[in-house]
């Protein structure tokens, strides 16, 4: 007969992994932290120059908005990884145009193409399959990189969901430190996009461009229209 | 009345047929001339499917069906004008009253936006922002035929805040309604669109990288 104290020990031993997972999540999950906002001092931190920034592009207006968002960012201080989905050559062209306009271009830039996740209007079974394919192809592309980016800028195309979640899982296991910055499309006035909803808990910074959304979602930051 | 320039911009992806067909109309163009527009620029779309330029084909068909050039006595002129850059796909026509410029798409659309006194735009956020950032009077035409189009929310929100006027694609089939809306927009004192958010993304990037 098993004594009660032995049962209690077993229960504790079984619970330890779960407790560890929860503790790890508390450490890495941005959504358990308070909403951030931009600090007052406009500091310059040259020690971060040379970091690698990944930028996700996407058809249907996402690339256009991303290029606008980047128009005032001094990207030449960072290595750049441009990411687009399969079958979206026009986004790559825009990224290359942006690169050509960079004044000093000493740091590196590379281009990645990921298998496209859910297409607009795709049925649920086929979007599950394409999402799984997208997860695998994204994972393969990421592990082939020389180093993972320090920061990734996302603004909503479906393929950014597997990308962000893989990075988050890597962060959970301590294999990555990539900061996830999500900027919701200007087209979202009253409610978040599906990508936005899915990325809200795991984004280090979550920025919206309409005040209504910032009032509705605790972690969303609002500074005005950014595009 | 000073000579004004009208820009119609339909975006690059899907041909906005209702807008194209209703600005390539004799009644509309004559009305626009009466409102003082001496230059009408129409950016009609760059939709290409199976190697067919869908947008261009649609414009050609529309022009053939309406016999617009004969009716308005429009003649093609070479793009020798100093005022517009030499774009390969730009076609210019003129009669004694006005110049009509047709182009599928431009990488340099802001050049045309800056020339314009009034912009008629589809409800794309990019086109709306281009016009508002250049402080242009703006009339947005919302495509009623697109399903689940969240872009209309943006147009509606900007109009609610008096940055622009708006019409549905069914409204513009009546040239009188269309021209009235343009006239209203011309005399309307819109809210000036100014937001200085230029360094927000830059700040966020630095903050996050520093906290690594």
CSV table of C-alpha atoms in Angstrom, one decimal:
chain,number,residue,atom,x,y,z
A,1,UNK,CA,0.0,0.0,0.0
A,2,UNK,CA,1.3,3.4,-1.0
A,3,UNK,CA,1.4,5.9,1.8
A,4,UNK,CA,0.0,9.3,1.4
A,5,UNK,CA,3.4,11.0,1.7
A,6,UNK,CA,4.8,8.9,-1.1
A,7,UNK,CA,1.9,10.0,-3.3
A,8,UNK,CA,2.6,13.6,-2.4
A,9,UNK,CA,6.2,13.2,-3.4
A,10,UNK,CA,5.2,11.7,-6.7
A,11,UNK,CA,2.8,14.5,-7.4
A,12,UNK,CA,5.5,17.1,-6.6
A,13,UNK,CA,8.0,15.4,-8.9
A,14,UNK,CA,5.4,15.3,-11.7
A,15,UNK,CA,4.5,18.9,-11.2
A,16,UNK,CA,8.1,20.2,-11.3
A,17,UNK,CA,8.3,20.3,-15.2
A,18,UNK,CA,5.0,22.1,-15.4
A,19,UNK,CA,6.1,24.6,-12.8
A,20,UNK,CA,9.4,25.1,-14.7
A,21,UNK,CA,7.6,25.6,-17.9
A,22,UNK,CA,5.3,28.2,-16.3
A,23,UNK,CA,8.3,30.0,-14.7
A,24,UNK,CA,10.1,30.0,-18.1
A,25,UNK,CA,7.0,31.4,-19.8
A,26,UNK,CA,6.8,34.2,-17.2
A,27,UNK,CA,10.4,35.1,-18.0
A,28,UNK,CA,10.1,35.0,-21.8
A,29,UNK,CA,6.5,35.8,-22.5
A,30,UNK,CA,6.1,39.5,-23.2
A,31,UNK,CA,2.4,39.6,-22.4
A,32,UNK,CA,3.0,39.1,-18.7
A,33,UNK,CA,4.9,42.3,-18.6
A,34,UNK,CA,3.4,45.8,-18.5
A,35,UNK,CA,2.7,47.9,-21.5
A,36,UNK,CA,5.8,49.7,-22.7
A,37,UNK,CA,6.0,53.1,-24.1
A,38,UNK,CA,8.8,55.2,-25.6
A,39,UNK,CA,11.0,56.8,-23.0
A,40,UNK,CA,11.4,60.6,-22.9
A,41,UNK,CA,15.1,60.9,-23.5
A,42,UNK,CA,16.0,60.6,-27.2
A,43,UNK,CA,19.2,58.7,-26.6
A,44,UNK,CA,21.6,57.5,-29.2
A,45,UNK,CA,23.1,54.1,-28.5
A,46,UNK,CA,25.8,53.4,-31.0
A,47,UNK,CA,26.7,50.2,-29.2
A,48,UNK,CA,23.8,48.5,-30.9
A,49,UNK,CA,24.9,49.5,-34.4
A,50,UNK,CA,25.9,46.5,-36.4
A,51,UNK,CA,23.0,44.4,-34.9
A,52,UNK,CA,20.9,42.4,-37.4
A,53,UNK,CA,17.3,43.4,-38.1
A,54,UNK,CA,14.9,41.1,-39.9
A,55,UNK,CA,12.1,42.8,-41.9
A,56,UNK,CA,9.1,40.8,-43.1
A,57,UNK,CA,7.4,42.0,-46.3
A,58,UNK,CA,4.1,40.9,-47.8
A,59,UNK,CA,1.8,41.6,-50.7
A,60,UNK,CA,-1.6,43.3,-50.3
A,61,UNK,CA,-0.3,46.5,-48.9
A,62,UNK,CA,2.0,45.1,-46.2
A,63,UNK,CA,5.2,45.8,-48.1
A,64,UNK,CA,4.1,49.3,-49.0
A,65,UNK,CA,3.3,50.1,-45.3
A,66,UNK,CA,6.6,48.5,-44.2
A,67,UNK,CA,8.7,50.6,-46.6
A,68,UNK,CA,6.9,53.7,-45.3
A,69,UNK,CA,7.5,52.7,-41.7
A,70,UNK,CA,11.2,52.3,-42.5
A,71,UNK,CA,11.5,55.6,-44.4
A,72,UNK,CA,12.7,57.4,-41.3
A,73,UNK,CA,14.7,54.5,-39.8
A,74,UNK,CA,18.5,54.6,-40.3
A,75,UNK,CA,18.7,51.0,-41.4
A,76,UNK,CA,22.2,51.4,-42.8
A,77,UNK,CA,23.4,51.1,-39.2
A,78,UNK,CA,22.2,47.5,-39.1
A,79,UNK,CA,22.6,44.2,-41.0
A,80,UNK,CA,19.4,43.5,-42.8
A,81,UNK,CA,17.5,40.3,-43.5
A,82,UNK,CA,14.6,40.9,-45.9
A,83,UNK,CA,11.9,38.2,-45.8
A,84,UNK,CA,9.2,37.7,-48.3
A,85,UNK,CA,6.7,34.9,-49.0
A,86,UNK,CA,6.9,32.6,-52.0
A,87,UNK,CA,5.4,34.0,-55.2
A,88,UNK,CA,5.8,37.6,-54.1
A,89,UNK,CA,8.5,39.0,-56.4
A,90,UNK,CA,7.2,42.6,-56.2
A,91,UNK,CA,8.0,42.8,-52.5
A,92,UNK,CA,11.6,41.7,-53.2
A,93,UNK,CA,11.9,44.4,-55.9
A,94,UNK,CA,10.8,47.0,-53.4
A,95,UNK,CA,13.2,45.8,-50.8
A,96,UNK,CA,16.0,46.0,-53.4
A,97,UNK,CA,15.0,49.5,-54.4
A,98,UNK,CA,15.1,50.5,-50.7
A,99,UNK,CA,18.6,49.0,-50.4
A,100,UNK,CA,19.8,50.9,-53.4
A,101,UNK,CA,18.7,54.2,-51.8
A,102,UNK,CA,20.6,53.5,-48.6
A,103,UNK,CA,23.5,56.0,-48.5
A,104,UNK,CA,26.2,54.1,-46.8
A,105,UNK,CA,25.8,50.4,-47.3
A,106,UNK,CA,28.7,48.8,-45.5
A,107,UNK,CA,26.7,46.3,-43.5
A,108,UNK,CA,25.3,43.2,-45.1
A,109,UNK,CA,21.8,42.6,-46.5
A,110,UNK,CA,20.3,39.2,-47.4
A,111,UNK,CA,17.0,38.1,-48.8
A,112,UNK,CA,15.0,35.1,-47.6
A,113,UNK,CA,11.9,33.6,-49.2
A,114,UNK,CA,9.5,31.6,-47.0
A,115,UNK,CA,6.7,29.3,-48.0
A,116,UNK,CA,3.6,31.3,-47.8
A,117,UNK,CA,1.2,30.6,-45.0
A,118,UNK,CA,-2.6,31.1,-45.3
A,119,UNK,CA,-3.7,32.9,-48.5
A,120,UNK,CA,-6.6,35.3,-48.2
A,121,UNK,CA,-9.9,33.4,-48.4
A,122,UNK,CA,-8.2,29.9,-48.2
A,123,UNK,CA,-10.4,27.1,-46.8
A,124,UNK,CA,-9.6,25.9,-43.2
A,125,UNK,CA,-8.2,22.4,-44.1
A,126,UNK,CA,-6.0,23.6,-46.8
A,127,UNK,CA,-4.8,26.6,-44.8
A,128,UNK,CA,-3.9,24.2,-42.0
A,129,UNK,CA,-1.7,22.2,-44.4
A,130,UNK,CA,-0.1,25.3,-45.9
A,131,UNK,CA,0.5,26.7,-42.4
A,132,UNK,CA,2.3,23.5,-41.4
A,133,UNK,CA,4.4,23.6,-44.5
A,134,UNK,CA,5.2,27.2,-43.8
A,135,UNK,CA,6.3,26.3,-40.2
A,136,UNK,CA,8.7,23.7,-41.6
A,137,UNK,CA,10.1,25.9,-44.3
A,138,UNK,CA,10.5,28.8,-42.0
A,139,UNK,CA,12.3,26.7,-39.4
A,140,UNK,CA,14.7,25.4,-42.1
A,141,UNK,CA,15.4,28.9,-43.3
A,142,UNK,CA,16.1,30.2,-39.8
A,143,UNK,CA,18.5,27.5,-38.8
A,144,UNK,CA,20.5,28.1,-42.0
A,145,UNK,CA,21.1,31.7,-41.0
A,146,UNK,CA,24.6,32.5,-39.7
A,147,UNK,CA,23.0,34.2,-36.8
A,148,UNK,CA,19.5,34.9,-35.7
A,149,UNK,CA,18.4,38.5,-35.9
A,150,UNK,CA,18.4,40.7,-32.8
A,151,UNK,CA,15.1,42.2,-33.8
A,152,UNK,CA,12.3,41.4,-36.2
A,153,UNK,CA,9.9,43.9,-37.6
A,154,UNK,CA,6.5,42.5,-38.6
A,155,UNK,CA,3.3,44.1,-39.8
A,156,UNK,CA,0.9,41.4,-40.5
A,157,UNK,CA,1.2,39.1,-43.6
A,158,UNK,CA,0.1,35.6,-42.7
A,159,UNK,CA,3.7,34.2,-43.0
A,160,UNK,CA,4.8,36.3,-40.1
A,161,UNK,CA,2.8,34.1,-37.7
A,162,UNK,CA,5.0,30.9,-38.1
A,163,UNK,CA,8.1,33.1,-38.2
A,164,UNK,CA,7.3,34.8,-34.9
A,165,UNK,CA,6.2,31.6,-33.1
A,166,UNK,CA,9.4,29.7,-34.1
A,167,UNK,CA,11.5,32.6,-32.8
A,168,UNK,CA,9.4,32.6,-29.6
A,169,UNK,CA,9.9,28.8,-29.1
A,170,UNK,CA,13.6,29.3,-29.7
A,171,UNK,CA,13.6,32.0,-27.1
A,172,UNK,CA,11.7,29.8,-24.7
A,173,UNK,CA,14.6,27.3,-24.9
A,174,UNK,CA,17.2,30.0,-24.6
A,175,UNK,CA,18.3,29.5,-28.2
A,176,UNK,CA,17.4,33.0,-29.4
A,177,UNK,CA,17.1,36.5,-28.1
A,178,UNK,CA,15.2,38.1,-31.0
A,179,UNK,CA,13.0,40.9,-30.0
A,180,UNK,CA,9.6,40.8,-31.8
A,181,UNK,CA,8.2,44.2,-32.9
A,182,UNK,CA,4.8,44.1,-34.4
A,183,UNK,CA,3.2,47.1,-36.1
A,184,UNK,CA,-0.5,46.6,-37.0
A,185,UNK,CA,-1.6,47.8,-40.4
A,186,UNK,CA,-3.2,51.2,-40.7
A,187,UNK,CA,-6.1,49.4,-42.4
A,188,UNK,CA,-7.1,48.0,-39.0
A,189,UNK,CA,-9.3,50.6,-37.4
A,190,UNK,CA,-11.7,48.8,-35.0
A,191,UNK,CA,-10.2,45.3,-34.5
A,192,UNK,CA,-6.9,43.6,-34.9
A,193,UNK,CA,-6.0,41.4,-37.9
A,194,UNK,CA,-5.8,37.6,-37.3
A,195,UNK,CA,-2.0,37.9,-37.3
A,196,UNK,CA,-2.2,40.7,-34.8
A,197,UNK,CA,-4.4,38.7,-32.4
A,198,UNK,CA,-2.0,35.7,-32.7
A,199,UNK,CA,1.1,37.8,-32.1
A,200,UNK,CA,-0.2,40.1,-29.4
A,201,UNK,CA,0.9,37.7,-26.5
A,202,UNK,CA,4.4,37.0,-27.9
A,203,UNK,CA,5.4,40.5,-29.3
A,204,UNK,CA,7.9,42.5,-27.2
A,205,UNK,CA,6.4,45.6,-28.7
A,206,UNK,CA,3.0,45.8,-30.2
A,207,UNK,CA,2.1,49.0,-32.0
A,208,UNK,CA,-1.2,50.1,-33.4
A,209,UNK,CA,-2.0,53.1,-35.5
A,210,UNK,CA,-5.5,53.9,-34.3
A,211,UNK,CA,-6.3,54.9,-30.8
A,212,UNK,CA,-9.4,52.8,-30.5
A,213,UNK,CA,-7.2,49.7,-30.7
A,214,UNK,CA,-4.9,50.9,-27.9
A,215,UNK,CA,-8.0,51.4,-25.7
A,216,UNK,CA,-9.2,48.0,-26.5
A,217,UNK,CA,-6.0,46.0,-26.0
A,218,UNK,CA,-4.0,46.5,-22.9
A,219,UNK,CA,-0.5,45.9,-24.4
A,220,UNK,CA,-1.0,47.9,-27.6
A,221,UNK,CA,1.0,51.1,-27.9
A,222,UNK,CA,-0.3,54.1,-29.9
A,223,UNK,CA,1.7,57.1,-31.1
A,224,UNK,CA,-0.4,58.2,-34.1
A,225,UNK,CA,-0.2,57.2,-37.7
A,226,UNK,CA,3.3,55.9,-38.5
A,227,UNK,CA,3.1,55.2,-42.3
B,1,UNK,CA,-10.0,80.6,-62.5
B,2,UNK,CA,-6.5,79.2,-62.3
B,3,UNK,CA,-5.8,76.0,-64.2
B,4,UNK,CA,-6.1,73.0,-61.9
B,5,UNK,CA,-4.9,69.5,-62.1
B,6,UNK,CA,-7.0,66.4,-61.2
B,7,UNK,CA,-5.4,63.1,-60.3
B,8,UNK,CA,-7.3,59.9,-60.3
B,9,UNK,CA,-5.4,57.0,-58.7
B,10,UNK,CA,-6.7,53.4,-58.6
B,11,UNK,CA,-3.9,51.5,-57.0
B,12,UNK,CA,-1.8,48.9,-58.6
B,13,UNK,CA,-3.3,45.5,-57.8
B,14,UNK,CA,-6.9,45.0,-59.1
B,15,UNK,CA,-8.4,47.2,-61.8
B,16,UNK,CA,-11.0,49.4,-60.2
B,17,UNK,CA,-13.3,49.2,-63.2
B,18,UNK,CA,-16.2,51.3,-61.8
B,19,UNK,CA,-13.8,54.2,-61.2
B,20,UNK,CA,-12.0,54.0,-64.5
B,21,UNK,CA,-15.2,53.7,-66.5
B,22,UNK,CA,-16.8,56.7,-64.8
B,23,UNK,CA,-13.9,59.1,-65.2
B,24,UNK,CA,-13.4,58.1,-68.9
B,25,UNK,CA,-16.8,59.6,-69.7
B,26,UNK,CA,-17.6,62.7,-71.8
B,27,UNK,CA,-20.0,64.1,-69.2
B,28,UNK,CA,-17.5,63.7,-66.4
B,29,UNK,CA,-14.5,65.1,-68.3
B,30,UNK,CA,-16.4,68.1,-69.7
B,31,UNK,CA,-17.7,68.8,-66.2
B,32,UNK,CA,-14.2,68.6,-64.7
B,33,UNK,CA,-13.1,71.1,-67.3
B,34,UNK,CA,-15.9,73.5,-66.3
B,35,UNK,CA,-14.7,73.2,-62.7
B,36,UNK,CA,-11.3,74.5,-63.9
B,37,UNK,CA,-9.3,71.4,-64.4
B,38,UNK,CA,-7.0,71.8,-67.4
B,39,UNK,CA,-5.1,68.6,-66.7
B,40,UNK,CA,-6.6,65.2,-65.8
B,41,UNK,CA,-4.3,62.4,-64.9
B,42,UNK,CA,-5.7,58.9,-64.7
B,43,UNK,CA,-3.6,56.1,-63.1
B,44,UNK,CA,-5.7,53.1,-64.0
B,45,UNK,CA,-3.9,50.1,-62.6
B,46,UNK,CA,-1.3,47.5,-63.4
B,47,UNK,CA,-3.2,44.2,-63.2
B,48,UNK,CA,-1.5,41.6,-65.3
B,49,UNK,CA,-2.9,38.1,-65.6
B,50,UNK,CA,-1.5,35.3,-67.8
B,51,UNK,CA,0.7,37.9,-69.7
B,52,UNK,CA,-2.3,40.1,-70.4
B,53,UNK,CA,-2.4,43.6,-69.1
B,54,UNK,CA,-5.9,43.5,-67.8
B,55,UNK,CA,-6.0,47.1,-66.7
B,56,UNK,CA,-4.8,48.4,-70.0
B,57,UNK,CA,-7.1,46.2,-72.0
B,58,UNK,CA,-10.0,47.4,-69.9
B,59,UNK,CA,-9.1,51.1,-70.6
B,60,UNK,CA,-8.8,50.4,-74.3
B,61,UNK,CA,-12.2,48.7,-74.4
B,62,UNK,CA,-13.8,51.5,-72.5
B,63,UNK,CA,-12.4,54.1,-74.8
B,64,UNK,CA,-13.5,52.2,-77.9
B,65,UNK,CA,-17.0,51.7,-76.6
B,66,UNK,CA,-17.5,55.3,-75.5
B,67,UNK,CA,-15.8,56.7,-78.6
B,68,UNK,CA,-14.5,59.3,-76.1
B,69,UNK,CA,-11.6,60.6,-78.2
B,70,UNK,CA,-13.8,61.4,-81.2
B,71,UNK,CA,-16.5,63.0,-79.1
B,72,UNK,CA,-14.1,65.2,-77.2
B,73,UNK,CA,-11.8,65.7,-80.3
B,74,UNK,CA,-8.8,64.5,-78.2
B,75,UNK,CA,-5.6,64.0,-80.2
B,76,UNK,CA,-2.5,62.1,-78.9
B,77,UNK,CA,0.5,64.4,-78.4
B,78,UNK,CA,4.0,63.2,-77.8
B,79,UNK,CA,5.2,63.5,-74.2
B,80,UNK,CA,7.4,66.4,-74.9
B,81,UNK,CA,6.0,68.4,-72.1
B,82,UNK,CA,8.5,69.8,-69.6
B,83,UNK,CA,6.0,69.4,-66.8
B,84,UNK,CA,5.8,65.6,-66.7
B,85,UNK,CA,8.7,63.1,-66.7
B,86,UNK,CA,9.2,60.9,-69.6
B,87,UNK,CA,7.6,57.7,-68.4
B,88,UNK,CA,7.4,54.9,-71.0
B,89,UNK,CA,3.8,54.0,-70.3
B,90,UNK,CA,2.5,57.6,-70.0
B,91,UNK,CA,0.1,58.6,-72.9
B,92,UNK,CA,-1.0,62.2,-73.3
B,93,UNK,CA,-4.0,63.4,-75.3
B,94,UNK,CA,-5.3,66.9,-75.7
B,95,UNK,CA,-7.9,69.2,-77.2
B,96,UNK,CA,-8.4,72.9,-77.0
B,97,UNK,CA,-9.8,72.6,-73.4
B,98,UNK,CA,-7.5,70.2,-71.5
B,99,UNK,CA,-4.9,67.5,-71.4
B,100,UNK,CA,-5.7,63.9,-70.5
B,101,UNK,CA,-2.8,61.8,-69.2
B,102,UNK,CA,-3.2,58.0,-68.9
B,103,UNK,CA,-0.8,55.7,-67.2
B,104,UNK,CA,-1.1,52.3,-65.7
B,105,UNK,CA,1.2,52.8,-62.7
B,106,UNK,CA,4.1,54.9,-61.6
B,107,UNK,CA,6.8,54.2,-59.1
B,108,UNK,CA,6.9,57.9,-58.8
B,109,UNK,CA,3.2,58.5,-58.0
B,110,UNK,CA,4.1,61.2,-55.5
B,111,UNK,CA,5.3,63.3,-58.4
B,112,UNK,CA,1.8,63.3,-59.8
B,113,UNK,CA,0.2,63.8,-56.4
B,114,UNK,CA,2.3,66.9,-55.8
B,115,UNK,CA,1.1,68.3,-59.2
B,116,UNK,CA,-2.6,67.8,-58.3
B,117,UNK,CA,-5.0,70.2,-56.8
B,118,UNK,CA,-7.4,67.4,-56.0
B,119,UNK,CA,-6.9,63.7,-55.8
B,120,UNK,CA,-9.6,61.1,-56.5
B,121,UNK,CA,-8.4,57.9,-55.0
B,122,UNK,CA,-9.5,54.3,-54.4
B,123,UNK,CA,-9.7,53.4,-50.7
B,124,UNK,CA,-6.2,52.0,-50.5
B,125,UNK,CA,-4.4,53.2,-47.4
B,126,UNK,CA,-1.2,53.9,-49.3
B,127,UNK,CA,-2.9,56.2,-51.8
B,128,UNK,CA,-4.9,58.0,-49.1
B,129,UNK,CA,-1.8,58.6,-47.0
B,130,UNK,CA,0.1,59.8,-50.1
B,131,UNK,CA,-2.5,62.4,-50.8
B,132,UNK,CA,-3.0,63.5,-47.2
B,133,UNK,CA,0.8,63.7,-46.5
B,134,UNK,CA,1.0,66.1,-49.5
B,135,UNK,CA,-1.8,68.2,-48.1
B,136,UNK,CA,-4.1,67.5,-51.1
B,137,UNK,CA,-7.8,67.8,-51.2
B,138,UNK,CA,-9.0,64.2,-51.4
B,139,UNK,CA,-12.1,62.4,-52.5
B,140,UNK,CA,-12.1,58.7,-51.8
B,141,UNK,CA,-14.2,56.3,-54.0
B,142,UNK,CA,-15.0,53.1,-52.1
B,143,UNK,CA,-15.4,50.0,-54.2
B,144,UNK,CA,-18.7,48.5,-53.1
B,145,UNK,CA,-18.1,45.2,-55.0
B,146,UNK,CA,-15.1,44.1,-52.9
B,147,UNK,CA,-16.3,41.8,-50.1
B,148,UNK,CA,-15.0,42.0,-46.5
B,149,UNK,CA,-12.9,45.0,-47.4
B,150,UNK,CA,-11.5,46.4,-44.2
B,151,UNK,CA,-9.8,49.1,-46.2
B,152,UNK,CA,-13.1,50.9,-46.3
B,153,UNK,CA,-12.9,51.3,-42.6
B,154,UNK,CA,-9.8,53.4,-43.0
B,155,UNK,CA,-11.5,55.6,-45.6
B,156,UNK,CA,-14.5,56.0,-43.4
B,157,UNK,CA,-12.4,56.9,-40.4
B,158,UNK,CA,-10.4,59.6,-42.3
B,159,UNK,CA,-13.7,61.0,-43.7
B,160,UNK,CA,-15.2,61.1,-40.2
B,161,UNK,CA,-12.3,63.1,-39.1
B,162,UNK,CA,-12.8,65.5,-42.1
B,163,UNK,CA,-9.6,64.7,-43.8
B,164,UNK,CA,-11.4,63.8,-47.0
B,165,UNK,CA,-14.8,63.2,-48.7
B,166,UNK,CA,-16.0,59.8,-49.9
B,167,UNK,CA,-18.4,58.3,-52.4
B,168,UNK,CA,-19.4,54.7,-53.2
B,169,UNK,CA,-18.6,53.2,-56.6
B,170,UNK,CA,-22.4,53.2,-57.3
B,171,UNK,CA,-22.7,56.9,-56.6
B,172,UNK,CA,-20.2,57.8,-59.3
B,173,UNK,CA,-22.2,56.3,-62.1
B,174,UNK,CA,-24.1,59.6,-62.0
B,175,UNK,CA,-21.6,62.2,-63.3
B,176,UNK,CA,-23.6,65.0,-61.7
B,177,UNK,CA,-23.3,63.5,-58.2
B,178,UNK,CA,-19.6,62.8,-58.8
B,179,UNK,CA,-18.9,66.3,-60.0
B,180,UNK,CA,-20.9,67.8,-57.1
B,181,UNK,CA,-18.8,65.9,-54.7
B,182,UNK,CA,-15.6,67.2,-56.3
B,183,UNK,CA,-16.8,70.7,-56.2
B,184,UNK,CA,-17.8,70.4,-52.5
B,185,UNK,CA,-14.3,69.0,-51.8
B,186,UNK,CA,-12.7,71.9,-53.7
B,187,UNK,CA,-14.4,74.5,-51.5
B,188,UNK,CA,-14.3,72.4,-48.3
B,189,UNK,CA,-11.6,73.4,-45.8
B,190,UNK,CA,-10.4,69.9,-44.9
B,191,UNK,CA,-8.6,69.2,-41.7
B,192,UNK,CA,-4.8,69.5,-42.3
B,193,UNK,CA,-3.2,66.1,-41.8
B,194,UNK,CA,-0.1,66.6,-39.7
B,195,UNK,CA,1.4,63.9,-37.5
B,196,UNK,CA,5.0,64.0,-36.6
B,197,UNK,CA,5.7,60.4,-35.9
B,198,UNK,CA,8.9,60.1,-37.9
B,199,UNK,CA,11.2,58.8,-35.2
B,200,UNK,CA,8.9,56.5,-33.4
B,201,UNK,CA,9.9,53.2,-35.1
B,202,UNK,CA,13.6,54.2,-34.8
B,203,UNK,CA,13.2,54.9,-31.1
B,204,UNK,CA,11.5,51.5,-30.5
B,205,UNK,CA,14.2,49.7,-32.4
B,206,UNK,CA,16.9,51.3,-30.3
B,207,UNK,CA,15.1,50.7,-27.0
B,208,UNK,CA,14.6,47.1,-27.7
B,209,UNK,CA,18.1,46.5,-28.9
B,210,UNK,CA,19.5,48.3,-25.9
B,211,UNK,CA,17.5,46.1,-23.6
B,212,UNK,CA,18.8,42.9,-25.1
